[in-house]
Amino acid sequence: MRTPLIEMRNIHKQFGGVVALDDVSVTLHRGEVVGLLGHNGAGKSTLIKILSGAYEADGGEILVDGAPVTIRSPRDARANGIETIYQTLALADNLDAVANVFLGREIVTSLGRLNDAAMEHATSDVLAKLKVVDLKSVRAPVSSLSGGQRQSIAIARAIHFQAQILIMDEPCAALGPQETAMVANVIQELKRQGLGIFLISHDLHDVFALADRLTVMKGGRVVGDCHTADVTQDDVLAMIITGRPPA
Amino acid sequence: MTQISIRRLAAATGIDTRLLAMAGALIVIALVFNSFTQGAFLSPRNLWNLAVQTSMVGILTTGMVLVIVTRNIDLSVGSVLGAIGMFAAVVQVQILPPDVWWNTPLTILCAVAVGITIGAFQGFWIAYRAVPSFIVTLAGLLIFRGVAWMMTEGRTIAPMEENFQLLGGGLRGSIGAFWSWFLGGLAIALVLFRIVASRRRRHRYGFAEKPLWGDLLTGGLWVGAISAFVLTMNAYNRPGTQIPQGIPIPVLLLIGTVLIMETIARTTRFGRYVFAFGGNPEAARLAGIDVRKLVLLVFVIMGILAAVAGILATARLNAGVNSTGTLAELSVIAAVVIGGTSLAGGAGSIAGAILGAVIMQSLENGMVLLGLPSAMQQVVIGSVLILAVWADVVYRRRVA
Ligand SMILES: Nc1ncnc2c1ncn2[C@@H]1O[C@H](COP(=O)(O)OP(=O)(O)O)[C@@H](O)[C@H]1O
Ligand SMILES: [Mg+2]
């Protein structure tokens, strides 16, 4: 068996008395899209927030390429090649696309000054690769952009910094059909390039179109893990609702 | 039509339309006061005084912009500057020996160290203990006013050393005609150099270049403004002599502070993070920014600036007085808000805040010249504050 790109083992997380994750183990391989499914409150967001360093796990371990790593902060996650696109678009609306793409990892000159020209150049490059249409200016505050364009900025971050692992929490929740198609194209392209992608979505149709494997959660536990090709949407729906693998 | 051309002008010169509008308001205010005071308002003497009067509040606004951009407030600046001003007087007059060259530098160093400590103390409660800044600094307003009194049981401490007094812009506290032109010339060279450098950089990276006439206009405006400023400061003679005063030292302190703070805000990671945090604190945190340290540092900067303002106030009064800086926080916050900084966080400009401070100070100065009673002055200033913020709300809605 190949070593998984990411392995999360026996992850446990509690918020006060609420057990959000109970002994959860998941894996992700290179060039693979894994769909994380489950009702609201199943623990999907909590799981990926632990992987992206937004929360710290109470127990369990995380392995990247087979080696155990410690992820205590978003900085740690990024250092391990993990990029996250959050459900609530985590952008500073008052800043422009350039500042958002490079937030926390700015290019600076040897004197420590922000090198805005270099960052603008790189941002334009990546956004052109993503074929972001109608972007008036990479220097306009991102609050003036459409949902899809804002999503592209989050994706541009991942691409520019050559992420190995991409986490997308409901990437299409706020998008129209065209923009959803754009995101789907990007996911397929990144997958071809060998990234591993965790995809969380409520839309079973989308997930079936994009994911190679499905991990179903319920009540903070993993209740099923199967290849997309081996199941029907009805099987998966039943799993989500009942929490039992298909007969 | 006029609107479109103003917008084109703004785009070509890179000047904010808001700043343009504020400059326009300032010119109107100046002309109105000038005609009602038979030319006294725009006399070199009054403009020189106005510049000195603006420096203390102006220095504080540069830090308050960062505080408010990070969705905080600092109500304690008046008390902190009062306490540090008093502390500086005690150190200089009662602790260090008089008439030694190192008395004044050491006094300044001690005052700044206390400013850093107070800023870190308040910042710690806000950033690491999650007590709202409104509460922490409201407490600071009380605590440090009390401390200012307790240091000497309310007694005034005087006089300050002669070289310390220079910092307040008193009788000899300005740099004369030659050095004023020297610095003015330096500033002009710097402005022109930056315009050329920016054109080159945009060219190198293949970005759209600004129209040449726009850069020429910007350069021309700067050269004109700097020359006019130096000419005005030099036009006021030392009372009873033919010696031009030149730029007052407290105004130089203000200009230096603005340059440093603008550089921090615009060209450093720290400055970028301040604005990112103000726009979306969660996004800043998820981007790996240490947001607590960030907020702490913002309050440390505010503490340093309060120390500078306290030194300046004590130097100007030539005494440590325990009521120094009372209500200064209100002038500072008003100037910042008039200057277009949003109390919701994430948006603000130091240049705007300085213009706001000049507008506020001009109103006060002009009303004093007119002999309006101080009760009336308060009514006017309060009303202007509401009008200015309302205009800002309308402006934002139209831009959005
Ligand atoms: N920050 C938090 N504080 C307290 N409880 C939380 C927090 N985040 C998530 N939870 C709880 O953890 C459980 C899992 O939530 P979540 O991971 O958001 O589920 P999902 O993303 O699958 O809808 C829920 O019971 C939720 O109420
Ligand atoms: Mg969720």
mmCIF file of N, CA and C in Angstrom, chain A residues 54 74-75 78 86 89-92 94-95 99 103-106 108 112-121, chain B residues 194 201-202 205 207 263 266-269 272-273 275-276 278-280 283-290 346-347:
data_model
loop_
_atom_site.group_PDB
_atom_site.id
_atom_site.type_symbol
_atom_site.label_atom_id
_atom_site.label_comp_id
_atom_site.label_asym_id
_atom_site.label_seq_id
_atom_site.Cartn_x
_atom_site.Cartn_y
_atom_site.Cartn_z
ATOM 1 N N ALA A 54 -6.580 25.523 12.888
ATOM 2 C CA ALA A 54 -7.465 26.497 13.529
ATOM 3 C C ALA A 54 -7.868 26.025 14.924
ATOM 4 N N PRO A 74 -2.320 27.777 12.361
ATOM 5 C CA PRO A 74 -2.399 27.824 10.900
ATOM 6 C C PRO A 74 -1.007 27.872 10.262
ATOM 7 N N ARG A 75 -0.066 28.498 10.955
ATOM 8 C CA ARG A 75 1.293 28.583 10.442
ATOM 9 C C ARG A 75 1.916 27.192 10.289
ATOM 10 N N ARG A 78 0.427 25.398 7.272
ATOM 11 C CA ARG A 78 0.978 25.885 6.008
ATOM 12 C C ARG A 78 2.392 25.394 5.790
ATOM 13 N N TYR A 86 -11.934 28.212 3.478
ATOM 14 C CA TYR A 86 -12.951 28.064 4.517
ATOM 15 C C TYR A 86 -14.352 28.294 3.994
ATOM 16 N N LEU A 89 -15.766 32.549 3.760
ATOM 17 C CA LEU A 89 -14.579 32.990 3.023
ATOM 18 C C LEU A 89 -13.688 33.821 3.923
ATOM 19 N N ALA A 90 -12.538 33.283 4.268
ATOM 20 C CA ALA A 90 -11.683 33.973 5.219
ATOM 21 C C ALA A 90 -10.803 34.991 4.508
ATOM 22 N N LEU A 91 -11.404 36.058 4.042
ATOM 23 C CA LEU A 91 -10.654 37.120 3.392
ATOM 24 C C LEU A 91 -10.826 38.410 4.178
ATOM 25 N N ALA A 92 -9.814 39.267 4.127
ATOM 26 C CA ALA A 92 -9.948 40.609 4.685
ATOM 27 C C ALA A 92 -10.570 41.462 3.588
ATOM 28 N N ASN A 94 -11.474 44.448 3.283
ATOM 29 C CA ASN A 94 -11.024 45.826 3.060
ATOM 30 C C ASN A 94 -9.725 45.873 2.274
ATOM 31 N N LEU A 95 -9.046 44.725 2.149
ATOM 32 C CA LEU A 95 -7.770 44.719 1.429
ATOM 33 C C LEU A 95 -7.965 44.204 0.010
ATOM 34 N N ALA A 99 -3.013 41.667 -1.359
ATOM 35 C CA ALA A 99 -2.771 41.550 0.082
ATOM 36 C C ALA A 99 -3.365 40.262 0.623
ATOM 37 N N LEU A 103 -1.408 37.225 2.416
ATOM 38 C CA LEU A 103 -1.570 37.537 3.836
ATOM 39 C C LEU A 103 -0.830 36.526 4.708
ATOM 40 N N GLY A 104 0.041 37.038 5.565
ATOM 41 C CA GLY A 104 0.804 36.172 6.459
ATOM 42 C C GLY A 104 2.100 35.661 5.847
ATOM 43 N N ARG A 105 2.266 35.850 4.525
ATOM 44 C CA ARG A 105 3.472 35.350 3.847
ATOM 45 C C ARG A 105 3.937 36.352 2.801
ATOM 46 N N GLU A 106 3.943 37.614 3.172
ATOM 47 C CA GLU A 106 4.250 38.669 2.224
ATOM 48 C C GLU A 106 5.677 38.532 1.691
ATOM 49 N N VAL A 108 8.942 40.389 1.036
ATOM 50 C CA VAL A 108 9.533 41.647 1.491
ATOM 51 C C VAL A 108 10.895 41.836 0.843
ATOM 52 N N GLY A 112 13.181 44.630 4.498
ATOM 53 C CA GLY A 112 11.989 44.299 5.268
ATOM 54 C C GLY A 112 10.747 45.075 4.856
ATOM 55 N N ARG A 113 10.830 45.794 3.745
ATOM 56 C CA ARG A 113 9.635 46.501 3.275
ATOM 57 C C ARG A 113 8.810 45.580 2.381
ATOM 58 N N LEU A 114 7.494 45.768 2.413
ATOM 59 C CA LEU A 114 6.621 44.983 1.564
ATOM 60 C C LEU A 114 6.986 45.224 0.112
ATOM 61 N N ASN A 115 7.153 44.155 -0.638
ATOM 62 C CA ASN A 115 7.438 44.307 -2.060
ATOM 63 C C ASN A 115 6.131 44.154 -2.832
ATOM 64 N N ASP A 116 5.359 45.225 -2.864
ATOM 65 C CA ASP A 116 4.021 45.155 -3.446
ATOM 66 C C ASP A 116 4.050 44.867 -4.936
ATOM 67 N N ALA A 117 5.054 45.404 -5.611
ATOM 68 C CA ALA A 117 5.111 45.193 -7.053
ATOM 69 C C ALA A 117 5.284 43.703 -7.362
ATOM 70 N N ALA A 118 6.192 43.052 -6.651
ATOM 71 C CA ALA A 118 6.418 41.625 -6.893
ATOM 72 C C ALA A 118 5.169 40.816 -6.558
ATOM 73 N N MET A 119 4.495 41.197 -5.473
ATOM 74 C CA MET A 119 3.299 40.453 -5.075
ATOM 75 C C MET A 119 2.169 40.663 -6.078
ATOM 76 N N GLU A 120 2.079 41.895 -6.595
ATOM 77 C CA GLU A 120 1.028 42.179 -7.580
ATOM 78 C C GLU A 120 1.263 41.349 -8.835
ATOM 79 N N HIS A 121 2.520 41.303 -9.235
ATOM 80 C CA HIS A 121 2.910 40.539 -10.415
ATOM 81 C C HIS A 121 2.509 39.073 -10.252
ATOM 82 N N ARG B 194 10.758 59.848 -5.157
ATOM 83 C CA ARG B 194 9.797 58.749 -4.992
ATOM 84 C C ARG B 194 8.865 58.646 -6.191
ATOM 85 N N ARG B 201 9.444 51.573 -11.278
ATOM 86 C CA ARG B 201 9.069 50.253 -10.779
ATOM 87 C C ARG B 201 7.871 49.721 -11.563
ATOM 88 N N ARG B 202 6.876 50.580 -11.762
ATOM 89 C CA ARG B 202 5.693 50.132 -12.493
ATOM 90 C C ARG B 202 6.084 49.732 -13.912
ATOM 91 N N TYR B 205 7.794 46.222 -13.931
ATOM 92 C CA TYR B 205 6.897 45.088 -13.805
ATOM 93 C C TYR B 205 5.807 45.088 -14.871
ATOM 94 N N PHE B 207 3.330 47.166 -15.365
ATOM 95 C CA PHE B 207 1.986 47.582 -14.971
ATOM 96 C C PHE B 207 1.596 48.831 -15.745
ATOM 97 N N THR B 263 5.153 55.099 7.160
ATOM 98 C CA THR B 263 6.018 54.029 6.674
ATOM 99 C C THR B 263 5.629 52.701 7.313
ATOM 100 N N ARG B 266 2.155 51.536 5.864
ATOM 101 C CA ARG B 266 2.029 51.199 4.451
ATOM 102 C C ARG B 266 3.049 50.206 3.933
ATOM 103 N N THR B 267 4.221 50.163 4.559
ATOM 104 C CA THR B 267 5.270 49.383 3.908
ATOM 105 C C THR B 267 5.778 48.223 4.752
ATOM 106 N N THR B 268 5.187 47.979 5.902
ATOM 107 C CA THR B 268 5.676 46.851 6.698
ATOM 108 C C THR B 268 4.592 45.792 6.839
ATOM 109 N N ARG B 269 5.029 44.582 7.152
ATOM 110 C CA ARG B 269 4.090 43.506 7.437
ATOM 111 C C ARG B 269 3.164 43.910 8.573
ATOM 112 N N ARG B 272 0.415 46.066 7.418
ATOM 113 C CA ARG B 272 -0.539 45.305 6.622
ATOM 114 C C ARG B 272 -1.433 44.466 7.529
ATOM 115 N N TYR B 273 -0.835 43.867 8.569
ATOM 116 C CA TYR B 273 -1.615 43.011 9.470
ATOM 117 C C TYR B 273 -2.607 43.821 10.290
ATOM 118 N N PHE B 275 -4.277 46.353 9.273
ATOM 119 C CA PHE B 275 -5.465 46.565 8.441
ATOM 120 C C PHE B 275 -6.198 45.250 8.174
ATOM 121 N N ALA B 276 -5.452 44.165 7.979
ATOM 122 C CA ALA B 276 -6.097 42.871 7.754
ATOM 123 C C ALA B 276 -6.916 42.474 8.974
ATOM 124 N N GLY B 278 -8.177 44.444 11.203
ATOM 125 C CA GLY B 278 -9.338 45.318 11.305
ATOM 126 C C GLY B 278 -10.446 44.906 10.342
ATOM 127 N N GLY B 279 -10.067 44.439 9.161
ATOM 128 C CA GLY B 279 -11.072 44.044 8.176
ATOM 129 C C GLY B 279 -11.738 42.727 8.529
ATOM 130 N N ASN B 280 -10.965 41.777 9.041
ATOM 131 C CA ASN B 280 -11.508 40.466 9.376
ATOM 132 C C ASN B 280 -10.563 39.755 10.352
ATOM 133 N N ALA B 283 -9.931 36.059 9.692
ATOM 134 C CA ALA B 283 -9.087 35.799 8.519
ATOM 135 C C ALA B 283 -7.617 36.033 8.864
ATOM 136 N N ALA B 284 -7.356 37.082 9.638
ATOM 137 C CA ALA B 284 -5.976 37.366 10.021
ATOM 138 C C ALA B 284 -5.413 36.225 10.863
ATOM 139 N N ARG B 285 -6.227 35.726 11.782
ATOM 140 C CA ARG B 285 -5.768 34.640 12.645
ATOM 141 C C ARG B 285 -5.501 33.390 11.812
ATOM 142 N N LEU B 286 -6.436 33.081 10.897
ATOM 143 C CA LEU B 286 -6.287 31.877 10.084
ATOM 144 C C LEU B 286 -5.120 32.006 9.110
ATOM 145 N N ALA B 287 -4.698 33.227 8.818
ATOM 146 C CA ALA B 287 -3.545 33.418 7.941
ATOM 147 C C ALA B 287 -2.241 33.237 8.715
ATOM 148 N N GLY B 288 -2.345 32.868 9.984
ATOM 149 C CA GLY B 288 -1.143 32.593 10.755
ATOM 150 C C GLY B 288 -0.553 33.811 11.442
ATOM 151 N N ILE B 289 -1.317 34.917 11.481
ATOM 152 C CA ILE B 289 -0.817 36.121 12.144
ATOM 153 C C ILE B 289 -1.053 35.993 13.643
ATOM 154 N N ASP B 290 -0.037 36.383 14.435
ATOM 155 C CA ASP B 290 -0.189 36.362 15.884
ATOM 156 C C ASP B 290 -0.981 37.613 16.275
ATOM 157 N N GLY B 346 -10.809 48.455 10.214
ATOM 158 C CA GLY B 346 -10.397 48.056 8.881
ATOM 159 C C GLY B 346 -10.118 49.180 7.915
ATOM 160 N N ALA B 347 -10.619 50.379 8.179
ATOM 161 C CA ALA B 347 -10.407 51.481 7.237
ATOM 162 C C ALA B 347 -9.931 52.707 7.986
#
